[in-house]
Amino acid sequence: MINITFPDGNVRQYEKGTTAFEIARSISEGLARNVLSAKVNGEVWDATRPLNEDATMQLLTWNDVDGKKTFWHSSAHLMAEALEALFPGIKFGAGPATDTGFYYDVDPGDYKISQEDFPKIEQKMLELAREKNTYCRKPVTKDEAIEFFKDKGDEYKLELIDKRGADEALTLYEQGNFVDLCKGPHIADTSRIKAVKIMNVAGAYWQGDESRNQMTRVYGVSFPKQKELKEYLELLEEAKKRDHRKLGAELELFMFSEKVGSGLPIWLPNGTALRERLMDYLKAEQEKRGYLPVITPHIGKKELYMTSGHYEKYGEDSFQPIHTPREGEEFLLKPMNCPHHCEVYANRPHSYKELPLRLAEFGTVYRYEQSGELHGLSRVRGFTQDDAHIFCTPDQLKDEFLNVLDLTVGVFRKMGFEDFTAQISLRDPETPEKYIGTTENWEKAETAIIEATKEVELKTVTEYGEAAFYGPKLDFMIKDALGRSWQLGTIQVDYNLPDRFELEYVGSDNQAHRPVMIHRAPFGSMERFISILIEHTAGKFPLWLAPEQFAILPISDKWEAYAEEVKAQLAVHDIRGFIDNRTESIGRKIRDTELKKVPFMLIVGEKEAENQSVGVRRQGEGDLGAMSIPEFIEFFKGQL
């Protein structure tokens, strides 16, 4: 018998060789029908794979992220089988699940896969799905895998195999007439896949290397029910309307210029007002909590990032060295703020009585992203982080972490994000070479995060292998108005950078000690946060945050002077807006202001000027009637 421990701590005994599917069926037939895979000792397995040792296990369904990814990964294999049937001789690269479906990179040879082929690919996938073919896992040696793909003539798979160690365990998966090199996991059989949609086709360099040949990337999505596909496509239509790139242009928030360079956003006046209001809000919250502002340069010596470890880990993703013409020094555009803040701390000696020291900066950093990966504000080459680094004693760590946690949750709620989960991101114990620092320090840092989240009863999930290279972290997964999940905000505990920079404080024992460092950024980056906020609100920002809170619309130019009086009275109460003095009809002005999503429209004409009033319209709601200016001010403040 083997002992299986479930997420609630319950332990049950089963016969050796039992599968997760059989365990699910022993609980209920309904659960067995819904199980797609299982997380065994932190690793996702096929639900049909036998368990031969004691293990922790979580049964995964469509409602779990890893369950969805198992389903979509299996769908990628089904799509590959359909493509092979429709385009004989096609060759396959990699076909993973993504956060929103799946894709497969293929070399179609003489064929050109286009949008016209989508219906027949979908039809073939559903035809194959109805055959109820099982996904069979077959462990093989490296030599066996090489022999199989040589016979098939697929050089891409051979290249992937060649990168594996001589004794590394490999697996093939077979369903129907298709066999793939894959570590899994997969669903039990193809019949679970009831609805499919081919979404797009694009070019993609093999292995992401621009010097290699370009393959065809076929994107798809699939569901266990046709109804879910219908709802998903409706959601996509709504998402198109909310696309931050579209709304950013319409609302004149930001722009890009090819002359400036791809992935380098330029903030227009409206976007700058929005951005600065967000920054002012966080600065005020930080000031209440004892943060000290600093400003650091946009470049730093290469040696700085070698000391921190960032060059070793991210050197290829940094803009390459800038050489001084005479001294021969090498600088990098700043990829991270933390090494600079370590130098701020090291600027003078510190006593334990001065700690915690909380340094905050809205620091702009630069990362090289391939042009094909850039996406509006959400993936850029230059972005500003709401970065802060807290240097504290080990005894202060838990309280400081809880303080940061409280600040971060408060920021999300202020912005209207109520549905979120905190992801505890830990080391992957199987790949210790990915991380710097001692095991002892890692264990202390991981324990601090876990204990703090338990103390405040925060809803969490744990993911191994998602830690930063220098420390574990707490990442916040936010759901927007459309139910989409985004990673926003992070808190990281770091014992390692203080070691690498030899940071010290004098303790109560008059001896030198290492501080602990907390990295935190509630917004993450201003650019990405604003892109998500635009789509979450559909451009209708909270009243306190809106770049323009009102537009005064004179019925004709005769009433522009009165419009200026109204604007001046509102400005006294910090209510901001503009006068639309174009020679357009009042109907046209109202329509245009609606499209710009300005919260309030104030109509002024002869009657309003005589009565010292305004005709009030609310964006999306229509006419609210006439109000005196004091009445409108009181009403407005009640809406904040």
XYZ file of C-alpha atoms in Angstrom:
640
model
C 0.000 0.000 0.000
C 1.026 3.635 -0.549
C -0.019 6.780 1.340
C -1.510 9.643 -0.689
C -1.703 13.039 1.037
C -4.344 15.446 -0.326
C -4.153 19.290 -0.223
C -6.368 19.434 2.890
C -3.864 17.231 4.760
C -6.099 14.136 4.587
C -4.101 10.912 4.021
C -5.560 7.819 2.328
C -4.041 4.456 1.507
C -4.196 2.892 -1.957
C -2.660 -0.114 -3.638
C 0.694 0.444 -5.301
C 0.176 1.101 -9.036
C -3.093 3.023 -8.530
C -3.616 5.985 -10.868
C -4.928 9.467 -10.057
C -7.970 8.698 -12.194
C -8.746 5.616 -10.087
C -8.283 7.644 -6.904
C -10.720 10.258 -8.245
C -13.252 7.528 -9.070
C -12.935 6.132 -5.531
C -14.081 9.556 -4.299
C -16.907 10.088 -6.831
C -17.765 9.257 -10.444
C -18.428 12.957 -11.073
C -14.906 13.874 -9.987
C -13.434 11.115 -12.166
C -15.277 12.502 -15.210
C -13.728 15.929 -14.602
C -10.132 15.021 -13.709
C -7.678 16.004 -16.450
C -4.341 15.424 -14.694
C -2.833 15.387 -11.203
C -0.096 17.261 -9.391
C 2.095 14.594 -7.748
C 4.797 15.876 -5.365
C 4.534 19.258 -7.104
C 4.883 17.831 -10.645
C 1.945 17.533 -13.051
C 1.337 13.928 -14.187
C -1.038 12.109 -16.493
C -4.100 11.017 -14.503
C -3.527 7.523 -15.945
C 0.090 7.221 -14.739
C 0.593 4.638 -11.927
C 1.728 5.830 -8.489
C 4.244 3.491 -6.869
C 5.388 5.495 -3.839
C 3.945 7.668 -1.069
C 3.099 11.093 -2.512
C 1.237 14.344 -2.121
C -1.429 14.724 -4.770
C -3.846 17.350 -6.075
C -6.460 16.280 -8.619
C -6.637 18.828 -11.457
C -9.754 19.766 -13.415
C -10.683 22.424 -15.973
C -10.978 24.886 -13.060
C -7.231 24.588 -12.301
C -4.573 26.407 -14.348
C -2.502 23.229 -14.674
C -5.623 21.270 -15.610
C -6.369 23.693 -18.445
C -2.747 23.522 -19.608
C -2.902 19.715 -19.698
C -6.044 19.960 -21.833
C -4.507 22.522 -24.181
C -1.204 20.667 -24.440
C -3.152 17.559 -25.461
C -5.066 19.690 -27.972
C -1.760 20.835 -29.500
C -0.935 17.169 -30.178
C -4.400 16.648 -31.667
C -3.870 19.669 -33.937
C -0.479 18.258 -34.970
C -2.145 14.958 -35.919
C -4.712 16.881 -37.989
C -1.978 18.942 -39.694
C -0.011 15.790 -40.521
C -3.108 14.227 -42.079
C -3.908 17.353 -44.114
C -0.347 18.319 -45.086
C 1.714 15.111 -45.552
C 5.444 15.586 -44.868
C 4.945 18.510 -42.494
C 7.653 18.719 -39.781
C 7.186 19.709 -36.173
C 9.120 21.938 -33.783
C 7.563 22.616 -30.373
C 3.883 22.694 -29.412
C 3.234 23.941 -25.865
C 0.159 25.086 -23.999
C -0.027 28.824 -23.322
C -2.072 30.856 -20.859
C -4.857 31.193 -23.432
C -4.672 28.018 -25.514
C -1.862 26.374 -27.449
C 0.287 26.614 -30.558
C 2.555 24.427 -32.647
C 5.590 25.620 -34.605
C 5.672 23.678 -37.863
C 7.653 23.567 -41.079
C 4.957 22.961 -43.728
C 7.475 22.521 -46.562
C 5.814 23.359 -49.874
C 2.466 24.065 -48.222
C 1.398 27.521 -47.048
C -1.020 27.350 -44.128
C -3.414 30.306 -44.191
C -6.674 31.433 -42.631
C -8.549 29.655 -45.430
C -7.280 26.338 -43.999
C -8.656 26.964 -40.488
C -12.124 25.377 -41.013
C -10.710 22.132 -42.394
C -8.104 21.924 -39.599
C -10.872 22.373 -37.011
C -13.087 19.808 -38.733
C -10.244 17.281 -38.864
C -9.408 17.837 -35.188
C -13.017 17.153 -34.132
C -13.163 14.112 -36.381
C -10.003 12.717 -34.728
C -11.244 13.684 -31.242
C -14.366 11.578 -31.734
C -12.176 8.499 -32.296
C -11.488 8.530 -28.533
C -7.813 7.689 -28.985
C -5.841 7.390 -25.757
C -2.705 9.453 -25.066
C -0.119 6.720 -24.436
C 3.094 7.588 -22.591
C 6.156 5.575 -23.617
C 9.565 6.032 -21.887
C 12.445 5.610 -24.383
C 16.222 5.871 -24.450
C 17.933 8.684 -26.308
C 19.061 6.230 -29.000
C 15.519 4.918 -29.473
C 14.170 8.461 -29.835
C 16.884 9.321 -32.383
C 16.108 6.197 -34.413
C 12.363 6.976 -34.474
C 12.712 10.583 -35.658
C 15.460 9.699 -38.157
C 13.063 7.234 -39.744
C 10.385 9.929 -39.750
C 12.808 12.513 -41.178
C 12.057 15.261 -38.638
C 15.297 17.176 -38.055
C 13.707 19.573 -35.569
C 12.916 16.800 -33.111
C 16.414 15.371 -33.647
C 17.901 18.737 -32.723
C 15.853 18.811 -29.515
C 16.951 15.259 -28.664
C 20.598 16.105 -29.341
C 20.505 18.709 -26.549
C 19.510 16.068 -23.981
C 22.050 14.223 -21.857
C 23.099 10.715 -22.890
C 21.366 9.130 -19.897
C 18.438 11.546 -19.716
C 15.010 9.893 -19.572
C 12.871 10.744 -22.600
C 9.233 10.012 -23.332
C 7.166 9.724 -26.473
C 3.404 10.253 -26.511
C 1.175 8.564 -29.051
C -2.464 9.172 -29.896
C -4.066 7.775 -33.028
C -1.574 8.081 -35.892
C 0.598 10.748 -34.255
C 3.733 10.271 -32.131
C 5.586 13.167 -30.491
C 8.642 13.724 -28.327
C 7.072 15.095 -25.156
C 7.396 14.948 -21.389
C 3.613 15.376 -20.954
C 1.315 15.402 -19.191
C -1.819 14.691 -21.239
C -5.488 13.978 -20.725
C -6.717 10.369 -20.870
C -8.106 10.415 -24.408
C -9.110 12.721 -27.253
C -12.872 12.485 -26.628
C -12.596 15.091 -23.876
C -11.946 17.714 -26.589
C -15.397 18.854 -27.771
C -14.797 22.319 -29.244
C -11.817 23.781 -31.107
C -10.952 27.007 -32.856
C -7.831 27.849 -34.869
C -7.156 31.442 -33.902
C -4.203 32.660 -35.887
C -1.146 31.800 -37.928
C 2.149 33.688 -37.743
C 5.851 33.404 -38.473
C 8.220 32.338 -35.682
C 11.962 31.734 -35.775
C 13.001 28.234 -34.758
C 14.116 28.288 -31.107
C 13.488 32.078 -31.103
C 16.778 32.590 -32.985
C 16.532 35.241 -35.708
C 19.434 33.614 -37.550
C 17.458 30.357 -37.969
C 14.779 29.545 -40.517
C 11.286 30.878 -39.986
C 8.573 28.384 -39.128
C 4.796 28.683 -39.185
C 3.189 29.055 -35.759
C -0.411 27.857 -35.692
C -2.412 29.061 -32.673
C -5.535 27.371 -31.352
C -7.850 27.060 -28.383
C -10.099 24.213 -27.239
C -12.776 23.478 -24.652
C -14.592 20.554 -23.061
C -17.945 22.078 -24.134
C -19.136 23.991 -27.197
C -20.856 26.524 -24.932
C -17.498 27.467 -23.402
C -16.016 28.141 -26.835
C -18.974 30.416 -27.665
C -18.499 32.353 -24.416
C -14.754 32.609 -25.062
C -15.246 34.070 -28.552
C -17.727 36.613 -27.140
C -15.122 37.519 -24.516
C -12.532 38.023 -27.242
C -14.821 40.465 -29.030
C -15.210 42.464 -25.821
C -11.441 42.292 -25.260
C -10.860 43.783 -28.740
C -12.990 46.777 -27.771
C -10.936 47.172 -24.588
C -7.517 46.642 -26.211
C -5.245 49.161 -24.501
C -3.450 49.904 -27.772
C -6.732 50.936 -29.406
C -8.018 52.902 -26.404
C -4.587 54.405 -25.757
C -4.687 56.005 -29.204
C -8.348 57.066 -28.960
C -7.894 58.629 -25.521
C -4.524 60.143 -26.503
C -2.658 58.507 -23.642
C 0.547 57.281 -25.307
C 2.207 56.719 -28.659
C 5.128 54.930 -30.284
C 7.479 56.313 -32.914
C 9.634 54.197 -35.204
C 12.122 57.074 -35.271
C 12.474 56.812 -31.489
C 12.509 53.007 -31.592
C 10.212 50.015 -31.138
C 9.063 49.228 -27.618
C 9.861 52.702 -26.255
C 6.555 54.381 -25.284
C 6.063 58.136 -25.370
C 3.508 59.458 -22.874
C 1.137 62.120 -24.188
C -0.358 64.791 -21.864
C -3.432 62.722 -20.910
C -1.347 59.610 -20.264
C 1.229 61.602 -18.335
C -1.520 63.027 -16.101
C -2.846 59.514 -15.456
C 0.616 58.122 -14.773
C 1.629 60.948 -12.452
C -1.623 60.651 -10.490
C -0.894 56.966 -9.882
C 2.636 57.838 -8.803
C 1.398 60.617 -6.487
C -1.025 58.190 -4.840
C 1.697 55.619 -4.161
C 4.204 58.272 -3.045
C 1.703 59.511 -0.454
C 1.107 55.958 0.798
C 4.854 55.347 0.987
C 5.470 58.573 2.868
C 2.951 57.460 5.541
C 4.971 54.249 5.931
C 8.403 55.810 6.250
C 9.844 55.289 2.767
C 12.640 57.600 1.639
C 12.779 58.651 -2.034
C 15.977 58.216 -4.056
C 16.909 58.736 -7.709
C 19.559 56.630 -9.447
C 21.133 56.894 -12.925
C 19.774 55.234 -16.071
C 23.116 53.527 -16.664
C 25.639 51.717 -14.498
C 29.017 50.084 -14.892
C 28.943 46.533 -16.159
C 30.795 45.472 -12.995
C 27.832 46.613 -10.874
C 25.541 44.074 -12.533
C 28.245 41.410 -12.446
C 28.429 41.870 -8.672
C 24.650 41.598 -8.317
C 24.461 38.551 -10.601
C 22.094 40.251 -13.039
C 24.643 40.261 -15.848
C 25.204 36.520 -15.581
C 21.469 35.779 -15.504
C 20.096 38.494 -17.798
C 23.083 39.766 -19.766
C 21.666 38.539 -23.069
C 18.416 40.426 -22.370
C 20.197 43.685 -21.549
C 21.157 46.400 -23.982
C 24.801 45.656 -24.593
C 27.695 47.684 -23.167
C 28.099 51.379 -23.864
C 31.820 52.141 -24.183
C 33.279 55.456 -23.063
C 35.407 56.924 -25.845
C 38.568 57.591 -23.822
C 38.570 55.656 -20.540
C 37.446 52.374 -22.091
C 34.819 51.762 -19.391
C 31.761 49.605 -20.071
C 28.279 50.695 -19.016
C 24.867 49.070 -19.411
C 21.471 50.675 -19.635
C 20.039 49.883 -16.197
C 18.162 46.530 -16.282
C 17.330 46.611 -12.528
C 17.179 49.213 -9.756
C 18.204 46.956 -6.864
C 22.027 47.055 -7.391
C 21.878 50.870 -7.325
C 19.881 50.801 -4.080
C 22.441 48.444 -2.548
C 25.058 51.091 -3.302
C 22.859 53.753 -1.653
C 22.771 51.599 1.495
C 26.535 51.031 1.331
C 27.173 54.780 1.103
C 27.640 55.064 4.897
C 27.723 52.847 8.016
C 24.427 51.807 9.621
C 23.357 50.864 13.127
C 20.541 48.440 13.950
C 18.756 51.469 15.459
C 18.396 52.990 11.941
C 16.759 49.927 10.469
C 14.522 49.271 8.687
C 15.727 51.577 5.919
C 13.097 51.839 3.162
C 14.312 53.279 -0.161
C 11.806 53.982 -2.946
C 12.233 55.041 -6.551
C 10.141 55.210 -9.689
C 13.137 53.966 -11.645
C 13.188 53.477 -15.394
C 14.928 50.290 -16.552
C 15.694 48.808 -19.956
C 15.513 45.248 -21.248
C 16.100 44.033 -24.777
C 12.998 42.299 -26.110
C 12.804 40.852 -29.613
C 10.614 42.996 -31.838
C 8.132 40.152 -32.349
C 7.537 39.958 -28.583
C 6.695 43.643 -28.114
C 3.029 44.373 -27.384
C 1.790 47.893 -26.711
C 2.564 48.928 -23.131
C 2.444 45.387 -21.769
C 5.767 44.310 -23.330
C 8.226 47.149 -23.891
C 11.957 47.795 -23.901
C 11.937 50.702 -21.460
C 9.649 50.765 -18.422
C 9.374 52.382 -15.009
C 9.120 50.237 -11.880
C 7.565 51.466 -8.644
C 10.559 49.954 -6.960
C 11.424 49.957 -3.274
C 14.014 48.059 -1.279
C 13.787 47.608 2.456
C 16.914 46.787 4.434
C 16.078 45.311 7.831
C 17.333 42.990 10.557
C 16.220 39.328 10.462
C 14.000 40.021 13.509
C 12.223 42.808 11.606
C 11.654 40.762 8.450
C 8.198 39.378 9.207
C 6.709 42.711 10.321
C 8.185 44.493 7.309
C 6.869 41.823 4.954
C 3.386 42.166 6.482
C 3.596 45.950 6.124
C 4.451 45.614 2.433
C 1.684 43.042 2.008
C -0.839 45.466 3.497
C 0.342 48.269 1.193
C 0.169 46.065 -1.905
C -3.326 44.742 -1.192
C -4.461 48.317 -0.479
C -3.129 49.473 -3.866
C -5.031 46.749 -5.717
C -8.291 47.528 -3.948
C -7.890 51.276 -4.566
C -7.611 50.492 -8.282
C -10.727 48.308 -8.290
C -9.001 44.898 -8.366
C -10.850 42.836 -5.758
C -10.309 39.313 -7.112
C -6.708 38.230 -6.680
C -4.595 35.316 -5.495
C -1.061 35.471 -4.135
C 1.380 33.014 -5.683
C 4.200 31.863 -3.388
C 7.049 31.404 -5.869
C 9.747 29.080 -4.536
C 12.932 27.418 -5.826
C 12.829 24.368 -8.022
C 14.612 21.808 -5.821
C 15.591 19.849 -8.943
C 17.650 22.719 -10.449
C 19.660 24.342 -7.616
C 22.188 25.686 -10.138
C 19.628 28.309 -11.247
C 19.889 30.155 -7.929
C 22.529 32.024 -5.958
C 23.085 31.893 -2.201
C 23.087 29.256 0.519
C 20.359 26.705 1.183
C 20.074 28.051 4.734
C 19.297 31.581 3.531
C 16.773 30.301 0.996
C 14.963 28.283 3.640
C 14.778 31.309 5.973
C 13.419 33.523 3.185
C 10.835 30.962 2.026
C 9.664 30.361 5.599
C 9.186 34.108 6.184
C 6.888 34.424 3.146
C 4.852 31.326 3.986
C 4.360 32.348 7.638
C 3.366 35.928 6.757
C 0.701 34.843 4.246
C -0.722 32.360 6.764
C -0.901 35.021 9.463
C -3.137 37.282 7.344
C -5.077 34.306 5.878
C -4.231 35.361 2.332
C -5.533 33.152 -0.473
C -2.384 31.587 -1.952
C -1.080 28.982 -4.363
C 2.475 27.637 -4.312
C 4.589 27.275 -7.457
C 8.037 25.685 -7.448
C 10.626 27.004 -9.908
C 9.096 30.506 -10.140
C 11.435 32.224 -7.644
C 13.822 34.984 -8.716
C 17.418 33.799 -8.986
C 18.302 35.591 -5.726
C 15.248 34.838 -3.593
C 11.660 33.568 -3.244
C 8.788 35.926 -3.895
C 5.084 36.548 -3.563
C 3.493 37.322 -6.936
C -0.058 38.632 -7.167
C -2.375 37.145 -9.788
C -5.182 39.631 -10.488
C -8.462 38.975 -12.310
C -9.774 41.838 -14.431
C -13.347 42.745 -15.372
C -13.324 40.093 -18.122
C -12.109 37.366 -15.767
C -8.611 37.273 -17.267
C -5.661 36.677 -14.944
C -2.631 38.951 -14.880
C 0.511 38.887 -12.782
C 0.721 42.251 -11.025
C 2.931 43.319 -8.179
C 5.613 41.338 -6.390
C 7.294 41.112 -2.977
C 10.647 39.319 -2.735
C 12.790 38.321 0.246
C 16.516 38.393 -0.444
C 19.408 37.298 1.768
C 21.778 37.075 -1.200
C 22.300 40.576 -2.620
C 23.343 41.903 0.827
C 25.984 39.137 0.794
C 27.175 39.938 -2.724
C 27.447 43.668 -1.942
C 28.879 42.987 1.551
C 26.240 45.170 3.210
C 26.449 45.492 6.999
C 24.911 47.074 10.057
C 26.234 47.214 13.609
C 23.997 45.222 15.935
C 23.207 45.696 19.648
C 26.172 43.390 20.332
C 28.441 45.956 18.608
C 29.248 43.352 15.917
C 28.750 43.578 12.145
C 25.720 41.770 10.715
C 24.140 41.334 7.265
C 20.763 43.013 6.695
C 17.921 41.221 4.921
C 16.549 42.890 1.786
C 12.909 43.040 0.661
C 12.217 43.979 -2.969
C 8.695 45.241 -3.675
C 6.742 46.778 -6.539
C 2.919 46.876 -6.127
C 2.332 48.147 -9.680
C 5.150 46.018 -11.095
C 5.815 48.444 -13.915
C 3.860 51.605 -14.682
C 3.538 50.664 -18.348
C 2.175 47.165 -17.854
C -0.048 48.199 -14.945
C -1.621 51.002 -16.981
C -2.177 48.656 -19.948
C -4.119 46.307 -17.652
C -5.971 49.186 -15.960
C -7.083 50.552 -19.360
C -8.520 47.166 -20.344
C -10.022 46.502 -16.897
C -11.910 49.823 -16.929
C -12.434 49.957 -20.714
C -10.856 53.413 -20.460
C -13.462 54.645 -17.947
C -10.997 55.343 -15.146
C -12.070 55.946 -11.538
C -13.104 59.585 -11.147
C -10.108 60.457 -8.941
C -7.748 59.066 -11.574
C -9.294 60.345 -14.812
C -6.902 62.677 -16.684
C -9.816 65.061 -17.404
C -12.776 64.919 -15.014
C -15.092 67.219 -16.956
C -15.562 68.899 -20.285
C -17.434 72.192 -20.469
C -19.450 72.360 -23.688
C -20.622 75.896 -24.620
C -23.700 75.847 -26.856
C -22.069 78.640 -28.881
C -19.011 80.886 -28.671
C -21.170 83.552 -26.942
C -20.899 81.523 -23.735
C -17.170 80.865 -23.706
C -16.537 83.585 -21.117
C -19.068 81.953 -18.763
C -17.422 78.586 -19.460
C -14.102 80.064 -18.295
C -15.796 81.292 -15.070
C -17.131 77.779 -14.391
C -13.751 76.212 -15.048
C -12.032 78.653 -12.674
C -14.527 77.913 -9.861
C -14.025 74.149 -10.286
C -10.228 74.543 -10.305
C -10.391 76.053 -6.801
C -11.709 72.640 -5.649
C -9.046 70.695 -7.609
C -11.599 69.510 -10.163
C -9.803 69.359 -13.496
C -11.097 69.568 -17.043
C -11.220 71.552 -20.265
C -13.503 73.676 -22.426
C -14.518 72.333 -25.833
C -14.677 75.598 -27.783
C -14.760 74.036 -31.238
C -17.303 75.424 -33.691
C -19.260 72.170 -33.693
C -22.888 71.508 -32.805
C -23.619 70.667 -29.175
C -24.739 67.186 -30.293
C -21.382 66.552 -31.956
C -19.510 67.797 -28.881
C -21.486 65.444 -26.628
C -20.804 62.457 -28.903
C -17.078 63.205 -29.090
C -16.793 63.695 -25.312
C -18.626 60.400 -24.724
C -16.071 58.632 -26.921
C -13.222 60.229 -24.977
C -14.789 58.769 -21.797
C -14.655 62.072 -19.910
C -16.709 61.450 -16.721
C -18.821 64.642 -16.758
C -20.084 66.990 -19.468
C -21.207 70.446 -18.361
C -23.460 72.174 -20.900
C -23.526 75.983 -20.724
C -25.726 78.418 -22.619
C -27.952 81.451 -22.010
C -30.145 79.837 -19.310
C -27.136 78.411 -17.432
C -25.289 81.743 -17.538
C -28.368 83.580 -16.147
C -28.847 81.011 -13.361
C -25.151 80.487 -12.599
C -25.688 76.771 -13.270
C -24.589 73.984 -15.588
C -26.464 71.220 -17.405
C -24.834 68.013 -16.161
C -24.387 64.821 -18.187
C -22.618 61.699 -16.874
C -20.585 59.607 -19.321
C -22.544 56.475 -20.201
C -25.605 57.604 -18.179
C -26.917 60.697 -19.931
C -28.609 63.842 -18.626
C -28.592 64.426 -14.836
C -30.346 67.806 -15.053
C -29.351 71.329 -14.122
C -27.237 72.075 -11.034
C -25.850 75.249 -9.566
C -22.082 75.276 -9.495
C -21.931 74.685 -5.693
C -24.432 71.818 -6.113
C -22.290 70.224 -8.812
C -19.137 70.570 -6.691
C -20.859 68.864 -3.753
C -22.278 66.142 -6.031
C -18.872 65.606 -7.673
C -17.068 65.197 -4.345
C -19.647 62.630 -3.319
C -18.699 60.530 -6.335
C -14.989 60.322 -5.439
